[in-house]
PDB file of C-alpha atoms in Angstrom:
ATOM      1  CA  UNK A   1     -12.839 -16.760 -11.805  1.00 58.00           C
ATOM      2  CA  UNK A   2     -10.231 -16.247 -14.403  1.00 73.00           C
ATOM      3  CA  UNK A   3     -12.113 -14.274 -16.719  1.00 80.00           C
ATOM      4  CA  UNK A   4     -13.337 -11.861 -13.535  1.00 83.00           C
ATOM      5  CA  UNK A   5      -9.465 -11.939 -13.223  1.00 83.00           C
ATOM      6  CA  UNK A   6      -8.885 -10.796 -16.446  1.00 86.00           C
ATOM      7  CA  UNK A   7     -11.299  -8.009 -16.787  1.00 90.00           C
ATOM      8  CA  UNK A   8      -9.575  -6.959 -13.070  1.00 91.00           C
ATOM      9  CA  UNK A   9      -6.490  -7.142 -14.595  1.00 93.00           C
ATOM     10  CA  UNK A  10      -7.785  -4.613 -17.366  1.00 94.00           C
ATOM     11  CA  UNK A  11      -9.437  -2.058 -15.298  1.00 95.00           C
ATOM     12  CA  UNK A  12      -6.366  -2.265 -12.576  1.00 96.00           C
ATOM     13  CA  UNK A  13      -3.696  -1.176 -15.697  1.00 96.00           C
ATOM     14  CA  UNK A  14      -6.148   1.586 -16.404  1.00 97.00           C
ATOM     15  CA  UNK A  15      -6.014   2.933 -13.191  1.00 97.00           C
ATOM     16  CA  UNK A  16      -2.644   2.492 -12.729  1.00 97.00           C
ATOM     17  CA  UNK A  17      -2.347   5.151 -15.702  1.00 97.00           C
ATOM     18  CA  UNK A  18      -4.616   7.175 -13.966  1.00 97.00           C
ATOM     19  CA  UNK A  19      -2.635   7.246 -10.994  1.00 97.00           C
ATOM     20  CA  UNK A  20       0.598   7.910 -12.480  1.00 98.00           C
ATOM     21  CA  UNK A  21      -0.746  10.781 -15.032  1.00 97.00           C
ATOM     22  CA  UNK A  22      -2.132  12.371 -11.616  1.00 97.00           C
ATOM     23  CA  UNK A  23       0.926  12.771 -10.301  1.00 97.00           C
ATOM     24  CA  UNK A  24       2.532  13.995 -13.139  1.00 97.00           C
ATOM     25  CA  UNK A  25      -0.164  16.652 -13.158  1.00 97.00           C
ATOM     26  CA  UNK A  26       0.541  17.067  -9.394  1.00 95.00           C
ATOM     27  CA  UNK A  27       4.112  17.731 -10.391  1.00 95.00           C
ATOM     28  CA  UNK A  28       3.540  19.986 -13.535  1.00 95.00           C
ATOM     29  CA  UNK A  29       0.906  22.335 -11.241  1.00 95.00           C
ATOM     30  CA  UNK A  30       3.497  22.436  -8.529  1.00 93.00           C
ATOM     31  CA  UNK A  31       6.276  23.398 -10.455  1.00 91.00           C
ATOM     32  CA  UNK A  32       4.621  26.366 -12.593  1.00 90.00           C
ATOM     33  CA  UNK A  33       2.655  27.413  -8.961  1.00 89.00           C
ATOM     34  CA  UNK A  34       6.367  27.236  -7.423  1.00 87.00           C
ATOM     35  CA  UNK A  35       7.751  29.732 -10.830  1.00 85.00           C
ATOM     36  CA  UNK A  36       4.911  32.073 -10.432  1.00 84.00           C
ATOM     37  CA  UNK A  37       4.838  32.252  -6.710  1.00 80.00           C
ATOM     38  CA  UNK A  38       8.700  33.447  -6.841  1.00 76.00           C
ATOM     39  CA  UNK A  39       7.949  35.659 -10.241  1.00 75.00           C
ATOM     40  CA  UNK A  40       5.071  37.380  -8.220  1.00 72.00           C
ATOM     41  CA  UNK A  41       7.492  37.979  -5.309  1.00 59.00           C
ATOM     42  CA  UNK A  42      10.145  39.451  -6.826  1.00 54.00           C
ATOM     43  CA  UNK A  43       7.561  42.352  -7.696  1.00 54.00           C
ATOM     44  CA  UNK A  44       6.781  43.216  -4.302  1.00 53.00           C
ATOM     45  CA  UNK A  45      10.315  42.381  -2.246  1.00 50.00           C
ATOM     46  CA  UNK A  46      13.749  43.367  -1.802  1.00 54.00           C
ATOM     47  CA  UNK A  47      16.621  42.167   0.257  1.00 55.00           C
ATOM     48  CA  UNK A  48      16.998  38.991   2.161  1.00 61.00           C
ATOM     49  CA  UNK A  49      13.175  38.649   2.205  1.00 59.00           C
ATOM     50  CA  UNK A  50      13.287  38.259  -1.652  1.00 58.00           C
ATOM     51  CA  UNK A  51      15.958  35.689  -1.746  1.00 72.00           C
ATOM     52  CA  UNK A  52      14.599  33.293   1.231  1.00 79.00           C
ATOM     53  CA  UNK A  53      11.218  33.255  -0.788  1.00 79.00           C
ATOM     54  CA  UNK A  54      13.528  32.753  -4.536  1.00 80.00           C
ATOM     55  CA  UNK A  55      14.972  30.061  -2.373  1.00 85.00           C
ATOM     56  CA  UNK A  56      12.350  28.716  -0.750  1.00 88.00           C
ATOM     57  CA  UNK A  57      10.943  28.305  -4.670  1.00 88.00           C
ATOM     58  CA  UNK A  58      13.414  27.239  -6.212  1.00 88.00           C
ATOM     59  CA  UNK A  59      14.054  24.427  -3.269  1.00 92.00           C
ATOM     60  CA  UNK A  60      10.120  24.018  -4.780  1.00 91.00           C
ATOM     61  CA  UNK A  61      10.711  23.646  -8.544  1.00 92.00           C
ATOM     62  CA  UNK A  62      13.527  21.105  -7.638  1.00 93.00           C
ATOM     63  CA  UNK A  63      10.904  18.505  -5.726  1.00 94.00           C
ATOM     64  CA  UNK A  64       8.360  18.857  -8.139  1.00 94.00           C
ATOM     65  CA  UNK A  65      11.132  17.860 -11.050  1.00 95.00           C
ATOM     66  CA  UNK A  66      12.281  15.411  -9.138  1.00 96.00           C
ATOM     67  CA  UNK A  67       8.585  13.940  -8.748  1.00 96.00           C
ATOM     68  CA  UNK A  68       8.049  14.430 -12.142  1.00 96.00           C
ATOM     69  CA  UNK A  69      10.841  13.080 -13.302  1.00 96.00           C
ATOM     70  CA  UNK A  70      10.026  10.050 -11.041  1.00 96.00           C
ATOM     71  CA  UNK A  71       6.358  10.051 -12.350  1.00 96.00           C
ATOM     72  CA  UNK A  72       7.764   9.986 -16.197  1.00 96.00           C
ATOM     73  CA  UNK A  73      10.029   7.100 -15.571  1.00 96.00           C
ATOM     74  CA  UNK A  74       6.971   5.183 -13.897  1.00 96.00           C
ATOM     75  CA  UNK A  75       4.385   5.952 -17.012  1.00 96.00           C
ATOM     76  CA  UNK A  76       7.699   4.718 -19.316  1.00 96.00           C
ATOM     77  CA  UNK A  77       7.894   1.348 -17.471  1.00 95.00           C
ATOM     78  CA  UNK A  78       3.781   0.929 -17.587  1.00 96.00           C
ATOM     79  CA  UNK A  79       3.811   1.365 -21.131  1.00 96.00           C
ATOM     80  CA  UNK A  80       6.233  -1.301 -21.400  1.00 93.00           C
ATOM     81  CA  UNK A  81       3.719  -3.802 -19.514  1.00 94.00           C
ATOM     82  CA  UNK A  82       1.676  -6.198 -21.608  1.00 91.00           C
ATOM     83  CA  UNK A  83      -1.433  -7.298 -20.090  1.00 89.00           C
ATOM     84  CA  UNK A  84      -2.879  -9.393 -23.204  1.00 86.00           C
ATOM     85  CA  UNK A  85      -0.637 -12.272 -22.575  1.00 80.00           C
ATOM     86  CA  UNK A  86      -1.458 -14.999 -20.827  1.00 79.00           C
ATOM     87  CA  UNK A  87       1.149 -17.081 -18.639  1.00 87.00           C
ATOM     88  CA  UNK A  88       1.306 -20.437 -16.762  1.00 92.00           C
ATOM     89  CA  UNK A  89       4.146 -18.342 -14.849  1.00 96.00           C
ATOM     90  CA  UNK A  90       4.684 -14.921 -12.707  1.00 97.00           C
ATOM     91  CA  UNK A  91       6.230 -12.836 -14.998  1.00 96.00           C
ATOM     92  CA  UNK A  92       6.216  -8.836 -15.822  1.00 96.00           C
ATOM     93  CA  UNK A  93       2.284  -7.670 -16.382  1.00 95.00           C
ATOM     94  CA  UNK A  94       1.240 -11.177 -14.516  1.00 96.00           C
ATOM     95  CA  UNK A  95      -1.976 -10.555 -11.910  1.00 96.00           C
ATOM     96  CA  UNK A  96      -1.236 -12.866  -9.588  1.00 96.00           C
ATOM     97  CA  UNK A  97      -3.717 -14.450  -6.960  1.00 95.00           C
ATOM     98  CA  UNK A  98      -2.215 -15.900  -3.836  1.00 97.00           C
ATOM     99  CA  UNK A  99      -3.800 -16.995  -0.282  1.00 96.00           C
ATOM    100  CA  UNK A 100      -2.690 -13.389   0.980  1.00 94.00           C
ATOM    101  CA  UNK A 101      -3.702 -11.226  -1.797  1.00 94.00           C
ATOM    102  CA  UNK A 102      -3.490  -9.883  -5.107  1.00 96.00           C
ATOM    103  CA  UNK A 103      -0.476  -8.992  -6.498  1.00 97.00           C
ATOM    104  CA  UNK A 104       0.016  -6.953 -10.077  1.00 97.00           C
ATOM    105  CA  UNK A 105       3.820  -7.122 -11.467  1.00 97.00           C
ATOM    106  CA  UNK A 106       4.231  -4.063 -13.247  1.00 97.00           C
ATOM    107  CA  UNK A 107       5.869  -1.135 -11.786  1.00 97.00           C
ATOM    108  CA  UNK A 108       6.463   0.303  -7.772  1.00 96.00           C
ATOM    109  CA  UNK A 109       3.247   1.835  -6.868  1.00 96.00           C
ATOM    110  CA  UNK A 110       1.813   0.029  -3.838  1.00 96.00           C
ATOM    111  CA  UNK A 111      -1.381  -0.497  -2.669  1.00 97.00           C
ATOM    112  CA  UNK A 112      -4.147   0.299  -5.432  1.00 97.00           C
ATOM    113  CA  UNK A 113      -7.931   0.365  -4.775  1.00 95.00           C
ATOM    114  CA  UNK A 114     -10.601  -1.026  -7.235  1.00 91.00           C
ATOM    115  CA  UNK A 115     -13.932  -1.703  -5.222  1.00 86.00           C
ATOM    116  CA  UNK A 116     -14.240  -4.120  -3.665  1.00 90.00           C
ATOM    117  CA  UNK A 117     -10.355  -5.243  -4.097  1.00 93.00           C
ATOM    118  CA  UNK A 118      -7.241  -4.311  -3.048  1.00 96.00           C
ATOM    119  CA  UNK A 119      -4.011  -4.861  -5.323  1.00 97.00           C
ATOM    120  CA  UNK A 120      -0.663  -4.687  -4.576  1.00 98.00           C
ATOM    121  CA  UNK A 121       1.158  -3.180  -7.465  1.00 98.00           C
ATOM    122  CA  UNK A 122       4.470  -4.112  -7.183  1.00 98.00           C
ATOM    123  CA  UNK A 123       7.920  -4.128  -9.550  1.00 97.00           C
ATOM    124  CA  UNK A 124       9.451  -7.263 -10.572  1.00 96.00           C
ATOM    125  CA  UNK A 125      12.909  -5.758  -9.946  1.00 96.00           C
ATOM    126  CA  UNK A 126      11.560  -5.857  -5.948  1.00 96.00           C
ATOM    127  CA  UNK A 127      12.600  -7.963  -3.623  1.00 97.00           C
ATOM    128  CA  UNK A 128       9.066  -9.660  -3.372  1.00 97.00           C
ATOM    129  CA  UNK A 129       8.950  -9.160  -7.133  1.00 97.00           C
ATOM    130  CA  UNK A 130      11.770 -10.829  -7.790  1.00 97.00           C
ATOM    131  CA  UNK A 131      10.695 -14.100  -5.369  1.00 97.00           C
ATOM    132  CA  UNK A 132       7.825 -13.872  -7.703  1.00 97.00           C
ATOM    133  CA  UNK A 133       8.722 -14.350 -10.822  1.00 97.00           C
ATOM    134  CA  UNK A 134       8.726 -18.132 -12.357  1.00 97.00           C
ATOM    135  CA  UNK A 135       6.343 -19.193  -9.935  1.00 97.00           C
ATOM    136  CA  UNK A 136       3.382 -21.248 -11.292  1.00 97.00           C
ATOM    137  CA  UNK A 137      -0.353 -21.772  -9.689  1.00 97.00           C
ATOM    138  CA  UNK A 138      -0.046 -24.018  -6.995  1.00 96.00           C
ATOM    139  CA  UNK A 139       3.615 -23.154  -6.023  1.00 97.00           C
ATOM    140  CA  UNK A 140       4.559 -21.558  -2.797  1.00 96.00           C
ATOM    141  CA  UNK A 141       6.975 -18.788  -1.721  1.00 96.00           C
ATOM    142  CA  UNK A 142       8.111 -17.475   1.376  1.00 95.00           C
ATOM    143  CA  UNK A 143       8.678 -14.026   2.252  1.00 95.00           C
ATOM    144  CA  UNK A 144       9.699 -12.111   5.102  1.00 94.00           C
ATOM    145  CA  UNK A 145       8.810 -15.364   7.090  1.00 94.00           C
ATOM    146  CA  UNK A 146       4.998 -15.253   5.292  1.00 95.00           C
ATOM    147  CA  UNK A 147       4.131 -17.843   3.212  1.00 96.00           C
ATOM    148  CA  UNK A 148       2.096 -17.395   0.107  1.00 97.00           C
ATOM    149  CA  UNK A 149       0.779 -19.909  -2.058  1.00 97.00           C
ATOM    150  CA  UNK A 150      -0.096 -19.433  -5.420  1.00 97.00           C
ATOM    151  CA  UNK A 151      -4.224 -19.526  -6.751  1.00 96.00           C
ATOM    152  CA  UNK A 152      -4.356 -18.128 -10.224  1.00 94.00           C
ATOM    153  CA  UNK A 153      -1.640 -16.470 -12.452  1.00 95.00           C
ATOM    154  CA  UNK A 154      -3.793 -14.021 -15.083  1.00 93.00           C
TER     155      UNK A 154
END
């Protein structure tokens, strides 16, 4: 089962990138749609039209930095995650196996699909993370009145 777990653990980093270089994309796409959708508009409009639309845009450009800024910062802490070392304990880049699921420490993304699994990707800075981390196989932890117990550490 551990070696299963540590192939998982390979292909789940990998698509972890994936996910956060799509929404960078997302973010990129939305912020040059958001500059040409307010360039094209100042062609055709004048007056208050023109500025609600500019505004509208610019209201736009400001998500999508925000997202990508968010997106950037989240690729940055990936990066920083090992997945070649092996642990006895929960630490940062650990893929841990509990009673209730499987649990990735690496950054704040949430739920993350890899047929036929589910993973939780979650930060160690969380508060679940955080409960995590020093825990060995066979320990429990309780959270939010759940109790996990502790399979595998990969």
């Amino acid at each position: 089962m551990n070696k299963e777990l540590n192939e998982l653990k390979t292909k789940l980093y990998k698509r972890c990138h994936e996910i956060v270089n799509e929404r960078i994309d997302h973010a990129e796409q939305g912020i040059c749609y958001a500059k040409d959708a307010a360039t094209d508009d100042t062609k055709s409009s004048a007056g208050d039209k023109y500025e609600t639309t500019r505004e509208m845009m610019q209201q736009e450009i400001n998500r999508n930095e925000r997202q990508l800024a968010e997106a950037n910062r989240l690729k940055y802490q990936l990066d920083g995650v090992s997945v070649a070392l092996a642990s006895d304990i929960v630490q940062l880049g650990s893929l841990v196996q509990t009673n209730d699921g499987l649990f990735f420490l690496a950054i704040a993304l949430g739920t993350v699909e890899l047929s036929p699994y589910s993973f939780f990707v979650i930060s160690p800075v969380s508060p679940f993370g955080q409960t995590m981390l020093g825990k060995r196989v066979g320990e429990c932890l309780t959270f939010n009145k759940r109790s996990y117990q502790i399979l595998a550490i990969v």
